Short mmCIF file of N, CA and C in Angstrom, two decimals:
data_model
loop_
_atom_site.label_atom_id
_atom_site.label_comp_id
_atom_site.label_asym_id
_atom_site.label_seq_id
_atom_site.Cartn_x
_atom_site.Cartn_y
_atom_site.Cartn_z
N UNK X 186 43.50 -0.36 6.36
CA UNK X 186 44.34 -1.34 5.70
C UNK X 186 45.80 -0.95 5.88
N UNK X 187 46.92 -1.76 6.32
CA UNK X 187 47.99 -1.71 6.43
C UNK X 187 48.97 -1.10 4.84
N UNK X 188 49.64 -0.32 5.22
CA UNK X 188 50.72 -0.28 4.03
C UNK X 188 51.21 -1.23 2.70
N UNK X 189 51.39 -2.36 3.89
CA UNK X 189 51.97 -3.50 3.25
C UNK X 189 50.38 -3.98 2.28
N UNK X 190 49.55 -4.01 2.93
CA UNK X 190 48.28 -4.90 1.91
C UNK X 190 47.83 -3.73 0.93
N UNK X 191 47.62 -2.80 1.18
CA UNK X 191 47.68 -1.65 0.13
C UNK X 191 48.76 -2.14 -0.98
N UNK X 192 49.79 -2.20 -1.18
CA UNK X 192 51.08 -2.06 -1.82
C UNK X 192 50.67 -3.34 -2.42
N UNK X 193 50.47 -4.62 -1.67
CA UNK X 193 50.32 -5.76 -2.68
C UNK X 193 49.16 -5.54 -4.02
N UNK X 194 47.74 -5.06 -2.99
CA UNK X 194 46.84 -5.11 -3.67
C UNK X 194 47.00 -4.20 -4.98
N UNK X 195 47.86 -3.34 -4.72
CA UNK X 195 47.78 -2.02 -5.91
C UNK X 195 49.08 -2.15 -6.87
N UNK X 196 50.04 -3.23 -6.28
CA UNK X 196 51.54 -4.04 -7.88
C UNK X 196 50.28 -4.94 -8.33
N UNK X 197 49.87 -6.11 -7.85
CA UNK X 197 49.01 -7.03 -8.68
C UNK X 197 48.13 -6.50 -9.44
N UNK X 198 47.43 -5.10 -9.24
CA UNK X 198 46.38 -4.39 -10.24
C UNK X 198 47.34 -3.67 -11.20
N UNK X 199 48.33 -2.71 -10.70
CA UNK X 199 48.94 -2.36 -11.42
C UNK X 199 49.68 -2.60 -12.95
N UNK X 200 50.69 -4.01 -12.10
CA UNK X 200 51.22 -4.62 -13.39
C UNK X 200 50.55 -5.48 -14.28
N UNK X 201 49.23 -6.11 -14.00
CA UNK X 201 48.43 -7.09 -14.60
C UNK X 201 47.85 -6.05 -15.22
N UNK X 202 47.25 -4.84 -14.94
CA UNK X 202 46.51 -3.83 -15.95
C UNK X 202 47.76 -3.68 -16.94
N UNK X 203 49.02 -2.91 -16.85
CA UNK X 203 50.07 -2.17 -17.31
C UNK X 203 50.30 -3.63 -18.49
N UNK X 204 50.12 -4.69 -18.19
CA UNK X 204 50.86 -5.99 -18.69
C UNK X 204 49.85 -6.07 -20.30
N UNK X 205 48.32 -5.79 -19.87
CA UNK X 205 47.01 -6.18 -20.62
C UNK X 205 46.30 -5.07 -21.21
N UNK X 206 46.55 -4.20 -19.74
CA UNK X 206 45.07 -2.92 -20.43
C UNK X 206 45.52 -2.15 -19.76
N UNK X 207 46.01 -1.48 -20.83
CA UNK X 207 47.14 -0.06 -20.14
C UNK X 207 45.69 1.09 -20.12
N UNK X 208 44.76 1.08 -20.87
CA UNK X 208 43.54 2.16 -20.17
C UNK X 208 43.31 1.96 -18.78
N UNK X 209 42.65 1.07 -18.56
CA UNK X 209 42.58 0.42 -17.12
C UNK X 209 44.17 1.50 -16.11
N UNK X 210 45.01 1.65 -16.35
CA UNK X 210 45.41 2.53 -15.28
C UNK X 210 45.01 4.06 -15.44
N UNK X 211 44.39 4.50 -15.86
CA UNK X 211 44.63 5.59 -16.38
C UNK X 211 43.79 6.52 -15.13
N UNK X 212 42.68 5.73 -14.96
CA UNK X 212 42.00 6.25 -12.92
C UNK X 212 42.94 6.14 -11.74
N UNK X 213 44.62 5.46 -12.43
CA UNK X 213 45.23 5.37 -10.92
C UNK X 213 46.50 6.48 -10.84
N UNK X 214 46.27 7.16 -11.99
CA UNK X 214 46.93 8.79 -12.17
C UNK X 214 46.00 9.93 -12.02
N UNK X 215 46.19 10.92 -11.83
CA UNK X 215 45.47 12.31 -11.64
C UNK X 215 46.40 13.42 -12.87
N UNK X 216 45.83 15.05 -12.72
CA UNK X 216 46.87 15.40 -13.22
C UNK X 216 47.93 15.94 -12.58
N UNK X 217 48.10 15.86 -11.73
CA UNK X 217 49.16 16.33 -10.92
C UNK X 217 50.17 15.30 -10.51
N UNK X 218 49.72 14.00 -11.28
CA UNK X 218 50.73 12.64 -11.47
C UNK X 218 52.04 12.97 -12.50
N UNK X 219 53.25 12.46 -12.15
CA UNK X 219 54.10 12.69 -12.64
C UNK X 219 54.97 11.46 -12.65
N UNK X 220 55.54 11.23 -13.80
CA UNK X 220 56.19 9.93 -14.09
C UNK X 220 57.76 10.40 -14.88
N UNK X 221 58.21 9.39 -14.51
CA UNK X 221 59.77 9.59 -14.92
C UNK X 221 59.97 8.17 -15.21
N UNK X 222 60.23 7.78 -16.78
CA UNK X 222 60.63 6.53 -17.36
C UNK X 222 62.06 6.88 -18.41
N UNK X 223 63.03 6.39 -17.72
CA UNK X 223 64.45 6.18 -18.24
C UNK X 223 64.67 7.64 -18.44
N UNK X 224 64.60 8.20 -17.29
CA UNK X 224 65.02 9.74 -17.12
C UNK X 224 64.06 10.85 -17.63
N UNK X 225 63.34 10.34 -18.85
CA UNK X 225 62.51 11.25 -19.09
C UNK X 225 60.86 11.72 -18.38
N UNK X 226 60.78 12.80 -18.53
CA UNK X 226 59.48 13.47 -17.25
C UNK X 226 58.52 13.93 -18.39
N UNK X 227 57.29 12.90 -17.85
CA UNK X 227 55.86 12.70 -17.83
C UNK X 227 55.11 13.74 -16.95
N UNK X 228 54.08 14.46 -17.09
CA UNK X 228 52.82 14.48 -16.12
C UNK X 228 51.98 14.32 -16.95
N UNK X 229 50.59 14.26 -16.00
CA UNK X 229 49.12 14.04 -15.82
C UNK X 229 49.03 12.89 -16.66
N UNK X 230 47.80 12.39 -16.18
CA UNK X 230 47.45 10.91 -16.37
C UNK X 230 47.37 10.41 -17.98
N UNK X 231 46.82 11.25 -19.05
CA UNK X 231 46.86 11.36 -20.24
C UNK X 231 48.47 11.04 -21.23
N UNK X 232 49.53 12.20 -20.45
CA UNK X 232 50.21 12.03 -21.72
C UNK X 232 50.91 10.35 -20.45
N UNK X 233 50.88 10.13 -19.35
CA UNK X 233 51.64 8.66 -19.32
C UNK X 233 51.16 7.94 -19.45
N UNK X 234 49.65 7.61 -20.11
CA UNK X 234 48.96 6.31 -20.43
C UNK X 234 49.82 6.27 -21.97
N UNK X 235 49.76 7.69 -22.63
CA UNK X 235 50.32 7.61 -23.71
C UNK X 235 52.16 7.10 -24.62
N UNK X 236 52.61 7.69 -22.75
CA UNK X 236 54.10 7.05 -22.91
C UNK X 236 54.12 5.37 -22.99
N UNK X 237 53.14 5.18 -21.74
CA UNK X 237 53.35 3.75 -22.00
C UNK X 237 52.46 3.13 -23.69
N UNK X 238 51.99 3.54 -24.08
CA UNK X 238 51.51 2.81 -24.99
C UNK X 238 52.62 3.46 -26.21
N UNK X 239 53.50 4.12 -26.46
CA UNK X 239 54.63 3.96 -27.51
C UNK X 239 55.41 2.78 -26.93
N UNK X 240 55.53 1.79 -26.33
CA UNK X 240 56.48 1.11 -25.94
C UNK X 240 55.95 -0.27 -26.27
N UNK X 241 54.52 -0.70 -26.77
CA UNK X 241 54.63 -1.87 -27.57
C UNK X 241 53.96 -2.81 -26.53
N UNK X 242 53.79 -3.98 -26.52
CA UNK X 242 53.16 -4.71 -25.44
C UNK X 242 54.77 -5.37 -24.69
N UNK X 243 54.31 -5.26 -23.22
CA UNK X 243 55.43 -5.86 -22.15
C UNK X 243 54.48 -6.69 -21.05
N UNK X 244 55.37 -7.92 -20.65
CA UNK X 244 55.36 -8.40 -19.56
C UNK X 244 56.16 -8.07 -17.91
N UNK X 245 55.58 -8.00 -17.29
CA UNK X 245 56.36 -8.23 -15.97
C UNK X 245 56.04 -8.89 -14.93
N UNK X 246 57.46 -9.26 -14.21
CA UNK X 246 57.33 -10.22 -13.64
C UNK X 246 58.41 -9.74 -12.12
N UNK X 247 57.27 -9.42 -11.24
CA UNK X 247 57.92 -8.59 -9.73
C UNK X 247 58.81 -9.47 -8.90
N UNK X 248 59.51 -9.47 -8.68
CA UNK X 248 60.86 -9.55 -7.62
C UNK X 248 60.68 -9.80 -6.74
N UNK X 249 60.71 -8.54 -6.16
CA UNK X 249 60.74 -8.18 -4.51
C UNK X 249 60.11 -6.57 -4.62
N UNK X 250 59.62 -6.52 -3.55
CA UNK X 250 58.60 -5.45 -3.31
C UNK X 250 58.84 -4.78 -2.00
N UNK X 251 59.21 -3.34 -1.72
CA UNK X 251 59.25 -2.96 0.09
C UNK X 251 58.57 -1.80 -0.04
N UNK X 252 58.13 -1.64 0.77
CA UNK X 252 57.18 -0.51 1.64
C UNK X 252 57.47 0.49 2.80
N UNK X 253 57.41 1.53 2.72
CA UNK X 253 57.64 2.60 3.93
C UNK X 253 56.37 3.59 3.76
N UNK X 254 55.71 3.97 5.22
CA UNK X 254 55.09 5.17 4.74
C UNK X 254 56.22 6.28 4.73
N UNK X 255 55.08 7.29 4.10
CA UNK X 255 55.54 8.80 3.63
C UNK X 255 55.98 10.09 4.77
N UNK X 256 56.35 10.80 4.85
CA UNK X 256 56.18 11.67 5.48
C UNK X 256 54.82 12.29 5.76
N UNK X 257 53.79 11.71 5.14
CA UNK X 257 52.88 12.24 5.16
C UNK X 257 51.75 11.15 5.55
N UNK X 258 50.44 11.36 6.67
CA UNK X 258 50.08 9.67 7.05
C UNK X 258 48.94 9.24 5.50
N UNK X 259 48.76 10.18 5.11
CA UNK X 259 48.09 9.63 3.53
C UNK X 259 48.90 9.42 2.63
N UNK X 260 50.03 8.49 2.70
CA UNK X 260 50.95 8.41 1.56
C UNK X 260 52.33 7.39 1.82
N UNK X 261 52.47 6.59 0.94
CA UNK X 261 53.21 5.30 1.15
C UNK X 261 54.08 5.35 0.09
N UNK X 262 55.43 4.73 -0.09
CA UNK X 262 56.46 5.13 -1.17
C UNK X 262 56.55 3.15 -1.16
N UNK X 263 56.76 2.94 -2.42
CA UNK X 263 56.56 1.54 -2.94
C UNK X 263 58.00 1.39 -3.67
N UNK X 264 58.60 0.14 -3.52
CA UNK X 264 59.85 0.25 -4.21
C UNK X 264 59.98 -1.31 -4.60
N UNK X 265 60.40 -1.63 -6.57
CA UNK X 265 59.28 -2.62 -7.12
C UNK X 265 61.36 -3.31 -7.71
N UNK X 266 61.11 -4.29 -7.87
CA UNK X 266 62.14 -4.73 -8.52
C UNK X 266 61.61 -5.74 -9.08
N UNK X 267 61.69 -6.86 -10.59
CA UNK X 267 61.81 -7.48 -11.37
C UNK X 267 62.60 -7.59 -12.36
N UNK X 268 61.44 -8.15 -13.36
CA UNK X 268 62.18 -8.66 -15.00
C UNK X 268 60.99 -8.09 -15.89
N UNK X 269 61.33 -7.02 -16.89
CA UNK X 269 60.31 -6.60 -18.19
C UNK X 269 60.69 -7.82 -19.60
N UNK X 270 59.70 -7.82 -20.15
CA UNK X 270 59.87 -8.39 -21.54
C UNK X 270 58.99 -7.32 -22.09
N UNK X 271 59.93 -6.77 -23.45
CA UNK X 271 59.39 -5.59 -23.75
C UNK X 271 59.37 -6.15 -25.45
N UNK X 272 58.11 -6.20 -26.33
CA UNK X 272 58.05 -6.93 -27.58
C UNK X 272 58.34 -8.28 -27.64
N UNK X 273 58.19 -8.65 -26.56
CA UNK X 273 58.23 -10.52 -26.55
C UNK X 273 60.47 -10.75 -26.45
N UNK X 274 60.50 -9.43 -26.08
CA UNK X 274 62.30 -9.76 -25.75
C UNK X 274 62.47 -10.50 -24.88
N UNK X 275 63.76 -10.26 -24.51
CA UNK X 275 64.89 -11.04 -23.50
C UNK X 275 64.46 -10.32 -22.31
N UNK X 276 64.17 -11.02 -21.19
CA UNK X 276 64.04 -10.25 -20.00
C UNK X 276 65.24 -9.56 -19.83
N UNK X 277 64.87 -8.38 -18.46
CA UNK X 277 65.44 -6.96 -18.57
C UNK X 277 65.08 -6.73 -17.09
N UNK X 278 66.11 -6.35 -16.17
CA UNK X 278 65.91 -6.36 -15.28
C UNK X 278 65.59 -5.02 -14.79
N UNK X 279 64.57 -4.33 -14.05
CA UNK X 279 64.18 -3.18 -13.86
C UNK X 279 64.04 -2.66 -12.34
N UNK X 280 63.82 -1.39 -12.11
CA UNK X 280 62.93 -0.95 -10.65
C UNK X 280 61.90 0.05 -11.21
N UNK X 281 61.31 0.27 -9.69
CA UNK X 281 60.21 0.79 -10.16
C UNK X 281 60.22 1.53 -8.72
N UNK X 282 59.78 3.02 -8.83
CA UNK X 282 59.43 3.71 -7.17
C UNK X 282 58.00 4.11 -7.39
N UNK X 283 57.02 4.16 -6.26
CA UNK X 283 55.81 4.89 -6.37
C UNK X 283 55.34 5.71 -5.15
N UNK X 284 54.75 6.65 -5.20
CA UNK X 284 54.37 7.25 -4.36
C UNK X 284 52.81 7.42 -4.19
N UNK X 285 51.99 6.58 -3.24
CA UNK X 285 50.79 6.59 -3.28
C UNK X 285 50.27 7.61 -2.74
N UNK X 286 49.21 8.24 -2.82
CA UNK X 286 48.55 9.52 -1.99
C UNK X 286 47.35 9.26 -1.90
N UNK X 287 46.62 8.90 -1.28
CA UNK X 287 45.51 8.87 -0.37
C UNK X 287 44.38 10.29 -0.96
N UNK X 288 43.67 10.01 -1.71
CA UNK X 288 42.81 11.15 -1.80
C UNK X 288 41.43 11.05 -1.14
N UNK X 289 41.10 9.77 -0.37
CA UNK X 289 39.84 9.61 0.52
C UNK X 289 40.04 8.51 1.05
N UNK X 290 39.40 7.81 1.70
CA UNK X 290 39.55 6.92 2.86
C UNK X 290 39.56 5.93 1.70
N UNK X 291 40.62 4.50 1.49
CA UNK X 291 40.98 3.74 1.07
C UNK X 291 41.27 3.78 -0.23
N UNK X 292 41.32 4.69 -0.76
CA UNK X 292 41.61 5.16 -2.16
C UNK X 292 42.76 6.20 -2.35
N UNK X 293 43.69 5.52 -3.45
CA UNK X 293 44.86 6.31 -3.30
C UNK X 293 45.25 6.66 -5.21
N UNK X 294 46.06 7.24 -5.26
CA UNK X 294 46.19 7.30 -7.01
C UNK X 294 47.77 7.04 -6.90
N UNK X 295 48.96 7.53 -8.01
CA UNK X 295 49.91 7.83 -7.98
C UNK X 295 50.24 9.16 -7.92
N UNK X 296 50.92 9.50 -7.39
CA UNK X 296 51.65 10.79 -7.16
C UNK X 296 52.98 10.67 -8.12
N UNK X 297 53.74 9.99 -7.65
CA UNK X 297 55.09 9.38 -8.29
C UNK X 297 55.33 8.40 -8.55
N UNK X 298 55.82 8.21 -9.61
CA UNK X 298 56.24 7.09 -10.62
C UNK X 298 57.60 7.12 -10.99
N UNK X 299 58.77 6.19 -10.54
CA UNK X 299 60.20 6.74 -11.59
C UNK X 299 60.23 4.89 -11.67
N UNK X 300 60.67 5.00 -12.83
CA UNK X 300 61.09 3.68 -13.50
C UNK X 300 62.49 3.49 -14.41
N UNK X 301 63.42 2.50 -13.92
CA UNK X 301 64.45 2.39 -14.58
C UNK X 301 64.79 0.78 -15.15
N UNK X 302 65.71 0.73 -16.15
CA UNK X 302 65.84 -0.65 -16.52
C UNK X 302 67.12 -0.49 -15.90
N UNK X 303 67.33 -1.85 -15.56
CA UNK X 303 69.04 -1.72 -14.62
C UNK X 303 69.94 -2.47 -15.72
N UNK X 304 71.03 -1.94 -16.16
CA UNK X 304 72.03 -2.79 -16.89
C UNK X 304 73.23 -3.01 -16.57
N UNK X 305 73.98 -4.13 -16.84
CA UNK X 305 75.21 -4.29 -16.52
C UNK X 305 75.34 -4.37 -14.99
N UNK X 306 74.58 -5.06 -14.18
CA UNK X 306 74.65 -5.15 -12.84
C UNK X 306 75.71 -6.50 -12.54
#
């Protein structure tokens, strides 16, 4: 499977889980997953199911989406732009980076996660 269809298939699972059923991601972290949301640093799959669930129920709604592989041929870097509604707020314009890693033939988890809200653009 190409980069690019990987990357679609895995924002549409992603943010529709993250949007509904934040357990539901919790198989697409390991512990050696590491997340960075508004500067602050997350690992393993446990405590960032847990970050995201202090933050209340959110919507999102993706942008634009680009793709590069990695330096590495099991591994693709994802780069996410939209709009969050975070408690039924005012949209909020955000990015999002990921780093997929390949741990067997068509199956990948996160490696890296950094997420920012953009303000005053």
């Amino acid at each position: 499977m190409a980069a690019e269809d990987v990357a679609k298939a895995f924002t549409a699972h992603f943010y529709q889980s993250r949007d509904g059923n934040i357990d539901a991601l919790s198989g697409l972290y390991q512990p050696t997953s590491m997340m960075t949301f508004e500067g602050t640093q997350v690992s393993g799959s446990e405590a960032i199911i847990a970050k995201f669930k202090t933050m209340g129920p959110v919507s999102h709604q993706m942008k634009e989406m680009d793709v590069q592989p990695s330096s590495s041929p099991n591994a693709i870097l994802i780069f996410v732009t939209g709009a969050i509604k975070i408690n039924g707020g005012n949209p909020l314009h955000f990015c999002q980076m990921f780093q997929l890693v390949s741990n067997s033939p068509g199956n990948y988890y996160i490696h890296n996660d950094v997420f920012r809200l953009n303000y005053g653009l």
